[in-house]
Amino acid sequence: MQRFHSYVPAPWTDASLVRLRELGFNAVQLNLAWGSRPDDEPLNLEDLVDPPGGSSLQMAELNCRPGPEARERRRAMIRERLALARSAGLRTVFHFGAPYNRHVHYGDTPPNCILDPALHDRYEGLIRAFAADFPGVDDLLVYTYDQDAWLCGEHGGCPRCNGVPLHERLPPFIDRLRRTWLSLNPSGRLWWKPWELSAGQVHACVDRLQVDGLGLALHANIAECMATVVADSWFVQTCRQAAGRGLPVWVDWFLGGLSEEVEPLARLAHPLTIWRGLVKLSHVPGICGLKEYYGLLPERSGDANLAATALFLREPGLDEATVLARLAQPFGATAAAVAEVWRLTSEMMERHPWDCSWLGREIGRAATDHALSAAILRPMLCPTPSWQSTRGTVFQRTEDTPAHPWQIEDIGLRCGQAAEFGSQALRLLDSAIAQAPCERRGDLTAWRGDLARFVRRTQSYAYHLRATSLAVALRRCLADKRPLPPERLVELQTVLIASRDNHALACREENREMPWLAMEAALAELGRDPSGFLERWLQPGPGDRPRGAFSLTSASNNT
Ligand SMILES: [Zn+2]
């Protein structure tokens, strides 16, 4: 999430685009559109072209790197990519957020309002300027929330929007963009992503949209792009509704080894999870396209997820055993072992509780030395229609409430089960690496490194959650003036020792040194004075030091 930094730069070359075509793709997005602005990639039309002169609208400060040199660099980047994509025979999409309102910076009352006719004029002007300066772009993809776009809240302070439902305000704005693009590019299409809208708002908008030259870009469920939650009820209904109106739909999903869920891990492989998702998506009536959501490295070897996608695009009818056998063929004598590891890692990925909270994403950034305050399940809070309503059908934690002990148990059990699948996979992978053909060992070793990082983190969550449940139960004994059950005290000690060892193992594997002094102190106190331990440790409250936003179970001082 470091600003202007791309942690895995994706090179744009003739060879990478040719490889994309070979894999079965027929279009490419020209910009890496992400709120953290990796490498200062453009995210809004305003980052590339100026709005028409004479507008009375407020121009909010841009979020791109400032200055004319940075702008010229962005413009040159898009021009160069456009030329490469066209010579590779790929269709092109430019992705942007509109209306630009610096993301959530202004809350429910942003300066640029879609009921202001001057705003429609501004975006027509911006699209015209874009088309003139970047001739040959086929399609546009527009987000109306996120991607630094934001909309007035119906209940915010905007006098135009007060009391007017979003589904009455938004379709005319989308339609102005659509008409403008179609007038400039009759064979092009405007794809709209109804991101951050509630399910009800999406359905109401789809009924009101003009469809000629328009398409819907959908996440694979109402809440997020998730490898393991594909084609929920909202998604299936929306595809059917769109098909009934003649609106094409593409679905955004993770098709390779990179994803926001596992960032910054880049080498994980769970090809059966990918295969199963693609089978499910392909059976949803109304889908006409499949789009990578996060980014691919088509030239990199060893991406079993991307290989599964490419195989599906060629031969979608294969059974799972054949898929694994086909993907593992290059591993020669170790093919059967590698296939079994992929089966286990796919189970691991699917068992891990991604549905707990949006802040369970980016698991590669979690700390293995969890806080020694009570484990929490950190909720994701965001003031959009979807977060305040339907997104809760996918994510359990969308409100700032304490997690119930049974919720703590649910997430802990599944983390432990995922870690067990992953640990089995690691053992088998170690022997496979020793016997693999030399040219394959590098890929397997890189995969092993990221797999171990994943396993240590999901295991750390499991230990922290179980230790917290035990502490809660033991405190009940103290409150009721009953003796502490020795077997539960032994279990608590065992879990904490296992967590300490898990962290130490992670440090060795990741070549870092991070002594866990708080855990040593807690274990010493538990051995010396269990009641004192229960008074001091695993109590609700902030941790002994912040663990960052993506350590799901650790309260940190910055939340
Ligand atoms: Zn407004």
XYZ file of C-alpha atoms and ligand atoms in Angstrom:
560
model
C 0.000 0.000 0.000
C 3.036 2.216 -0.260
C 2.173 5.257 -2.366
C 3.556 5.357 -5.925
C 5.206 1.972 -5.368
C 4.506 -1.192 -7.332
C 5.768 -4.195 -5.401
C 5.659 -6.484 -8.460
C 6.168 -4.308 -11.554
C 4.576 -5.824 -14.651
C 6.699 -5.148 -17.726
C 4.882 -4.142 -20.911
C 6.718 -5.801 -23.781
C 5.828 -7.310 -27.132
C 6.649 -10.708 -25.663
C 4.353 -10.332 -22.622
C 1.427 -9.259 -24.805
C 2.015 -12.085 -27.272
C 2.085 -14.460 -24.307
C -1.267 -13.068 -23.110
C -2.757 -13.849 -26.501
C -1.302 -17.355 -26.421
C -2.893 -17.901 -23.015
C -6.288 -17.029 -24.478
C -6.820 -13.343 -23.644
C -8.129 -10.933 -26.283
C -8.029 -7.576 -24.495
C -5.801 -5.678 -22.085
C -6.338 -2.810 -19.645
C -3.982 0.070 -20.357
C -3.471 1.229 -16.778
C -2.839 -0.498 -13.462
C -5.781 1.175 -11.751
C -5.301 1.028 -8.004
C -5.908 3.592 -5.270
C -2.334 3.502 -3.996
C -1.218 4.692 -7.461
C 1.511 2.102 -8.091
C 4.236 3.757 -10.166
C 1.983 6.818 -10.567
C -0.250 4.991 -13.031
C -3.222 7.138 -14.097
C -6.477 6.425 -12.287
C -8.633 9.351 -13.425
C -9.122 11.084 -16.751
C -7.881 14.240 -15.039
C -4.481 12.581 -14.578
C -4.029 12.595 -18.360
C -6.085 15.426 -19.866
C -7.400 18.802 -18.749
C -11.089 19.473 -18.227
C -12.664 21.899 -20.711
C -11.940 25.534 -19.958
C -14.462 27.930 -18.492
C -16.025 25.434 -16.092
C -17.332 26.874 -12.845
C -16.782 23.546 -11.087
C -14.354 23.159 -8.256
C -11.302 21.199 -9.317
C -10.324 19.005 -6.414
C -6.609 18.505 -5.894
C -5.437 15.490 -7.919
C -4.034 12.363 -6.306
C -1.477 11.607 -9.009
C 2.123 12.736 -8.780
C 1.990 16.499 -9.349
C 3.692 18.470 -12.092
C 3.855 18.626 -15.884
C 6.753 16.179 -16.152
C 4.862 13.472 -14.255
C 1.803 14.063 -16.437
C 3.837 13.776 -19.628
C 5.333 10.532 -18.338
C 1.848 9.111 -17.684
C 0.647 10.176 -21.121
C 3.690 8.645 -22.820
C 3.141 5.424 -20.860
C -0.437 5.058 -22.083
C 0.503 5.922 -25.676
C 3.309 3.372 -25.708
C 1.099 0.635 -24.247
C -1.680 1.439 -26.682
C 0.712 0.994 -29.601
C 2.047 -2.286 -28.180
C -1.450 -3.674 -27.552
C -2.683 -2.706 -30.999
C 0.287 -4.313 -32.711
C -0.328 -7.475 -30.639
C -3.946 -7.519 -31.833
C -5.401 -6.978 -28.368
C -8.478 -4.889 -27.653
C -7.768 -2.064 -25.183
C -9.586 -0.726 -22.119
C -8.831 2.469 -20.204
C -10.031 2.356 -16.607
C -10.967 5.432 -14.548
C -13.036 6.618 -11.616
C -15.609 9.436 -12.051
C -16.702 11.812 -10.695
C -13.269 12.539 -9.262
C -13.716 13.486 -5.605
C -10.408 12.378 -4.030
C -11.988 9.122 -2.923
C -13.776 9.508 0.435
C -11.928 12.738 1.272
C -15.118 14.846 1.399
C -17.417 12.211 2.863
C -21.096 12.339 1.932
C -20.927 15.870 0.512
C -18.195 15.977 -2.140
C -17.688 19.009 -4.400
C -18.387 17.240 -7.703
C -22.034 16.201 -7.836
C -23.619 14.079 -10.554
C -26.848 16.099 -10.380
C -24.897 19.193 -11.433
C -25.304 19.538 -15.231
C -21.909 21.238 -15.367
C -20.341 18.008 -14.140
C -21.862 16.071 -17.046
C -20.431 18.700 -19.402
C -17.031 18.414 -17.780
C -16.904 14.639 -18.221
C -18.051 14.866 -21.811
C -15.184 17.304 -22.356
C -12.688 15.067 -20.578
C -13.715 12.024 -22.631
C -13.473 14.038 -25.854
C -10.004 15.244 -24.901
C -8.980 11.691 -24.002
C -10.252 10.314 -27.313
C -8.422 13.048 -29.226
C -5.126 12.529 -27.395
C -5.224 8.706 -27.283
C -6.835 7.615 -30.537
C -7.446 3.894 -30.908
C -8.582 3.012 -27.365
C -11.507 0.591 -27.752
C -13.338 0.616 -24.432
C -13.655 2.590 -21.216
C -14.222 1.111 -17.762
C -15.689 3.512 -15.217
C -16.072 3.163 -11.463
C -18.406 5.648 -9.778
C -17.195 4.903 -6.232
C -13.590 4.139 -5.320
C -10.779 4.676 -7.818
C -10.836 8.191 -6.340
C -14.432 8.677 -7.459
C -17.161 9.288 -4.890
C -20.843 10.185 -4.928
C -22.984 12.488 -2.804
C -24.882 10.569 -0.159
C -28.656 10.771 -0.337
C -28.547 11.662 3.350
C -25.526 13.989 3.094
C -25.417 17.762 2.831
C -25.750 18.173 -0.956
C -28.919 20.195 -1.608
C -29.389 18.605 -5.059
C -29.017 15.013 -3.882
C -30.860 15.226 -0.577
C -33.594 12.581 -0.567
C -32.952 11.518 -4.178
C -32.172 7.791 -4.433
C -28.880 6.876 -6.043
C -30.605 4.830 -8.750
C -32.349 8.000 -9.945
C -29.171 10.093 -9.942
C -26.596 7.702 -11.348
C -28.031 6.257 -14.614
C -28.232 9.674 -16.366
C -24.555 10.304 -15.559
C -23.537 6.857 -16.861
C -25.650 7.537 -19.929
C -23.870 10.800 -20.670
C -20.516 9.001 -20.547
C -21.874 6.179 -22.732
C -23.332 8.512 -25.359
C -20.164 10.552 -25.499
C -17.917 7.523 -25.959
C -20.208 5.939 -28.524
C -20.336 9.160 -30.554
C -16.527 9.167 -30.706
C -16.044 5.442 -31.100
C -19.100 3.628 -32.516
C -17.470 0.204 -32.144
C -16.372 0.869 -28.584
C -18.117 0.195 -25.318
C -18.395 1.859 -21.915
C -18.195 -0.696 -19.117
C -19.661 0.427 -15.819
C -18.656 -1.183 -12.527
C -21.441 -0.718 -9.945
C -18.848 -1.078 -7.194
C -19.826 -0.008 -3.661
C -23.542 0.039 -4.489
C -25.957 -2.094 -2.510
C -27.609 -5.019 -4.288
C -30.910 -3.139 -4.409
C -29.261 -0.079 -5.954
C -27.506 -2.181 -8.602
C -30.749 -3.873 -9.663
C -32.594 -0.534 -9.734
C -29.842 1.049 -11.855
C -29.641 -1.874 -14.292
C -33.359 -1.464 -14.978
C -32.825 2.218 -15.837
C -29.663 2.111 -17.977
C -29.576 2.712 -21.720
C -27.915 -0.409 -23.044
C -26.563 0.393 -26.520
C -22.772 0.450 -26.244
C -22.867 -0.213 -22.496
C -21.637 -3.223 -20.531
C -21.502 -4.216 -16.867
C -18.239 -5.097 -15.164
C -18.962 -7.106 -12.020
C -16.924 -8.480 -9.163
C -17.678 -12.194 -8.784
C -19.750 -11.499 -5.660
C -21.466 -8.451 -4.105
C -18.633 -7.856 -1.653
C -15.206 -8.217 -3.216
C -12.984 -10.092 -5.577
C -12.315 -13.296 -3.620
C -10.766 -16.531 -4.875
C -13.156 -18.649 -2.828
C -16.490 -16.788 -2.940
C -17.705 -16.909 -6.506
C -21.108 -16.345 -8.097
C -23.221 -15.479 -5.055
C -26.961 -14.930 -5.371
C -26.570 -11.222 -6.209
C -24.091 -12.002 -8.971
C -26.266 -14.663 -10.584
C -29.359 -12.458 -10.417
C -27.542 -9.422 -11.810
C -26.152 -11.415 -14.740
C -29.631 -12.747 -15.506
C -31.135 -9.279 -15.226
C -28.439 -7.796 -17.483
C -28.922 -10.542 -20.074
C -32.639 -9.803 -20.060
C -31.877 -6.188 -20.889
C -29.278 -7.001 -23.554
C -26.360 -5.777 -21.415
C -23.145 -7.795 -21.741
C -21.357 -8.651 -18.465
C -17.726 -9.359 -17.789
C -16.602 -10.708 -14.441
C -13.482 -9.546 -12.596
C -11.678 -12.310 -10.759
C -8.210 -13.500 -9.749
C -6.839 -15.652 -12.576
C -3.165 -16.005 -11.605
C -0.821 -16.304 -8.652
C -0.973 -12.637 -7.643
C -3.949 -11.283 -5.742
C -4.990 -8.643 -3.256
C -5.968 -11.386 -0.816
C -2.464 -12.794 -0.514
C -0.410 -9.647 -1.236
C 2.575 -9.353 -1.127
C 2.920 -13.105 -1.638
C 3.290 -13.598 -5.376
C 4.059 -17.285 -5.821
C 1.175 -19.153 -4.228
C -0.499 -21.866 -6.280
C -3.980 -23.308 -5.786
C -5.001 -24.225 -9.316
C -8.026 -26.327 -8.353
C -9.539 -23.323 -6.567
C -9.125 -21.363 -9.789
C -10.531 -24.209 -11.870
C -13.559 -24.640 -9.614
C -14.300 -20.926 -9.693
C -14.059 -20.785 -13.476
C -16.386 -23.771 -13.839
C -18.901 -22.072 -11.549
C -18.663 -18.732 -13.347
C -18.943 -20.316 -16.766
C -22.301 -21.796 -15.780
C -23.826 -18.414 -14.891
C -26.128 -17.302 -17.730
C -25.321 -13.822 -18.995
C -21.530 -13.741 -18.622
C -19.692 -12.892 -21.814
C -16.188 -12.137 -20.546
C -13.623 -12.917 -17.916
C -11.177 -10.276 -16.710
C -8.187 -10.451 -14.400
C -8.837 -8.164 -11.435
C -5.394 -7.647 -9.975
C -2.682 -8.231 -12.563
C -0.810 -11.026 -14.301
C 2.832 -11.700 -15.049
C 2.309 -13.739 -18.215
C 5.990 -14.348 -18.928
C 6.915 -15.614 -15.478
C 7.263 -19.387 -15.213
C 5.696 -21.485 -12.505
C 2.288 -19.791 -12.136
C 0.051 -22.838 -11.791
C -3.030 -20.668 -11.251
C -2.555 -18.886 -14.560
C -1.801 -22.233 -16.225
C -5.145 -23.509 -14.882
C -6.915 -20.464 -16.348
C -5.278 -20.973 -19.740
C -6.168 -24.670 -19.688
C -9.766 -23.814 -18.833
C -9.964 -21.365 -21.726
C -8.875 -24.173 -24.074
C -10.541 -27.237 -22.542
C -13.212 -26.300 -20.014
C -14.711 -29.789 -19.795
C -11.827 -31.575 -18.053
C -12.321 -33.284 -14.686
C -10.190 -32.193 -11.721
C -7.869 -35.216 -11.706
C -7.066 -34.626 -15.376
C -6.528 -30.917 -14.739
C -3.956 -31.672 -12.036
C -2.249 -34.323 -14.153
C -2.049 -32.008 -17.164
C -0.707 -29.083 -15.153
C 1.862 -31.278 -13.387
C 3.184 -32.933 -16.551
C 6.357 -30.752 -16.763
C 7.460 -32.006 -13.335
C 8.375 -35.450 -14.670
C 8.901 -38.081 -11.979
C 7.599 -35.720 -9.254
C 4.412 -34.836 -11.145
C 2.156 -36.918 -8.905
C 3.576 -35.321 -5.744
C 3.237 -31.803 -7.163
C -0.357 -32.542 -8.171
C -1.125 -33.704 -4.641
C 0.459 -30.547 -3.189
C -1.783 -28.454 -5.452
C -4.797 -30.408 -4.253
C -3.826 -29.684 -0.635
C -3.054 -26.004 -1.205
C -6.393 -25.582 -2.972
C -8.096 -27.067 0.099
C -6.054 -24.722 2.281
C -7.111 -21.694 0.277
C -10.776 -22.691 0.380
C -10.810 -23.533 4.096
C -9.147 -20.286 5.173
C -11.894 -17.920 6.453
C -11.691 -15.163 3.836
C -15.311 -14.338 4.672
C -14.353 -13.096 8.149
C -13.355 -9.538 7.286
C -12.015 -7.486 4.419
C -9.031 -6.853 6.716
C -8.178 -10.541 6.489
C -6.886 -9.680 3.012
C -3.221 -8.991 2.277
C -2.446 -11.894 4.583
C 1.200 -11.773 3.576
C 1.464 -8.535 5.564
C 0.226 -10.052 8.834
C 2.636 -10.339 11.757
C 3.333 -13.799 13.165
C 4.056 -12.350 16.618
C 0.439 -11.472 17.299
C -0.559 -9.058 20.044
C -0.855 -10.567 23.514
C -4.021 -8.698 24.210
C -7.198 -10.683 23.490
C -7.607 -11.693 19.871
C -10.130 -9.617 17.952
C -11.622 -10.060 14.496
C -10.962 -6.681 13.034
C -14.013 -5.318 11.197
C -13.858 -3.345 7.971
C -15.823 -0.112 8.231
C -16.500 2.049 5.210
C -19.246 4.597 4.506
C -20.569 3.230 1.208
C -24.009 1.784 0.428
C -22.577 -1.701 -0.049
C -20.517 -1.750 3.149
C -23.531 -0.557 5.116
C -25.833 -3.231 3.670
C -25.399 -6.160 1.315
C -21.661 -6.624 1.688
C -22.412 -8.128 5.079
C -23.802 -11.174 3.273
C -20.229 -12.107 2.386
C -18.094 -10.566 5.158
C -18.988 -11.384 8.761
C -17.253 -8.358 10.277
C -18.617 -5.061 8.940
C -19.606 -3.435 12.237
C -17.503 -2.264 15.150
C -18.819 -4.777 17.657
C -16.937 -7.316 19.788
C -16.671 -10.696 18.136
C -18.797 -13.337 19.866
C -16.815 -16.289 21.292
C -18.417 -18.583 18.756
C -17.300 -16.302 15.956
C -13.802 -16.315 17.463
C -13.991 -20.113 17.509
C -15.275 -20.368 13.913
C -12.445 -18.295 12.480
C -9.862 -19.976 14.692
C -10.962 -23.471 13.720
C -10.877 -22.725 10.015
C -7.484 -21.007 10.262
C -6.141 -24.084 12.040
C -7.670 -26.405 9.448
C -6.225 -24.335 6.590
C -2.819 -24.403 8.300
C -3.029 -28.190 8.590
C -3.701 -28.574 4.853
C -0.826 -26.176 4.205
C 1.540 -28.023 6.552
C 0.829 -31.326 4.803
C 1.496 -29.597 1.498
C 4.812 -28.201 2.777
C 6.034 -31.625 3.895
C 5.196 -33.164 0.547
C 6.643 -30.209 -1.330
C 9.963 -30.534 0.502
C 10.420 -34.059 -0.773
C 9.210 -33.063 -4.252
C 11.801 -30.273 -4.446
C 14.595 -32.716 -3.673
C 13.538 -34.988 -6.533
C 12.330 -32.442 -9.091
C 14.087 -31.821 -12.410
C 16.753 -29.119 -11.913
C 15.024 -26.583 -14.149
C 11.870 -26.799 -12.016
C 13.473 -26.475 -8.592
C 13.628 -22.684 -8.635
C 9.876 -22.343 -9.177
C 9.107 -24.959 -6.519
C 11.416 -23.304 -3.995
C 9.865 -19.872 -4.595
C 6.429 -21.405 -4.183
C 7.535 -23.141 -0.985
C 8.684 -19.815 0.470
C 5.345 -18.109 -0.057
C 3.363 -21.177 1.002
C 5.278 -21.290 4.287
C 4.596 -17.581 4.855
C 0.888 -18.181 4.351
C 0.814 -21.218 6.662
C 2.678 -19.426 9.485
C 0.200 -16.554 9.366
C -3.024 -18.529 9.301
C -1.543 -20.733 12.041
C -0.701 -17.665 14.111
C -4.323 -16.515 13.884
C -5.514 -19.958 15.006
C -3.247 -19.940 18.064
C -4.120 -16.380 19.065
C -7.862 -17.049 18.774
C -7.714 -20.327 20.715
C -5.580 -18.823 23.483
C -8.112 -16.010 23.806
C -11.037 -18.451 24.060
C -9.189 -20.375 26.776
C -8.446 -17.196 28.719
C -12.125 -16.190 28.590
C -13.195 -19.618 29.875
C -10.572 -19.631 32.637
C -11.557 -16.154 33.810
C -15.081 -17.451 34.196
C -13.730 -20.058 36.625
C -11.993 -17.334 38.618
C -15.152 -15.233 38.666
C -17.171 -18.198 39.889
C -14.483 -19.005 42.483
C -13.881 -22.447 40.998
C -10.406 -23.943 40.634
C -8.731 -23.502 37.259
C -8.994 -26.839 35.375
C -5.389 -28.095 35.011
C -5.979 -29.587 31.561
C -7.140 -26.217 30.225
C -4.095 -24.496 31.736
C -1.879 -27.072 30.055
C -3.650 -26.450 26.756
C -3.182 -22.696 27.107
C 0.505 -23.156 27.755
C 0.789 -25.578 24.826
C -0.953 -23.180 22.451
C 1.227 -20.246 23.468
C 4.419 -22.278 23.147
C 3.278 -23.460 19.729
C 2.617 -19.861 18.725
C 6.056 -18.792 19.934
C 7.631 -21.630 17.948
C 5.537 -20.772 14.883
C 6.883 -17.215 14.994
C 10.448 -18.428 15.476
C 10.070 -20.762 12.490
C 8.676 -17.925 10.366
C 11.649 -15.748 11.323
C 14.111 -18.474 10.318
C 12.335 -19.117 7.024
C 12.105 -15.414 6.216
C 15.648 -14.560 7.301
C 14.639 -12.031 9.905
C 15.286 -11.749 13.590
C 12.457 -10.615 15.780
C 12.598 -11.826 19.355
C 9.185 -12.035 20.970
C 9.907 -10.714 24.432
C 6.255 -10.196 25.380
C 5.489 -13.858 24.680
C 8.436 -14.966 26.808
C 7.197 -12.771 29.658
C 3.629 -14.057 29.276
C 4.739 -17.703 29.296
C 6.890 -17.135 32.360
C 3.981 -15.573 34.208
C 1.624 -18.346 33.158
C 4.014 -20.912 34.652
C 4.496 -18.895 37.838
C 1.054 -17.493 38.535
C -1.867 -18.506 36.271
C -4.311 -16.104 37.969
C -1.855 -13.228 37.534
C -1.449 -14.214 33.875
C -5.209 -14.069 33.348
C -5.376 -10.621 34.915
C -2.618 -9.224 32.758
C -2.493 -11.075 29.437
C -5.004 -11.769 26.647
C -7.221 -9.016 28.000
C -9.191 -6.771 25.632
C -7.201 -3.730 24.594
C -4.475 -2.579 22.266
C -1.464 -4.763 21.728
C 1.949 -4.167 23.203
C 2.912 -2.675 19.848
C 1.061 -2.085 16.567
C 0.924 -5.006 14.179
C -0.301 -3.089 11.113
C -3.694 -2.956 9.442
C -3.649 -6.502 8.112
C -2.956 -8.491 11.276
C -6.541 -9.646 11.571
C -6.592 -10.786 15.215
C -4.357 -8.147 16.775
C -5.804 -4.948 18.127
C -3.313 -2.274 17.277
C -2.710 1.179 18.640
C -3.774 2.776 15.386
C -7.339 1.455 15.249
Zn -25.011 16.021 -5.013
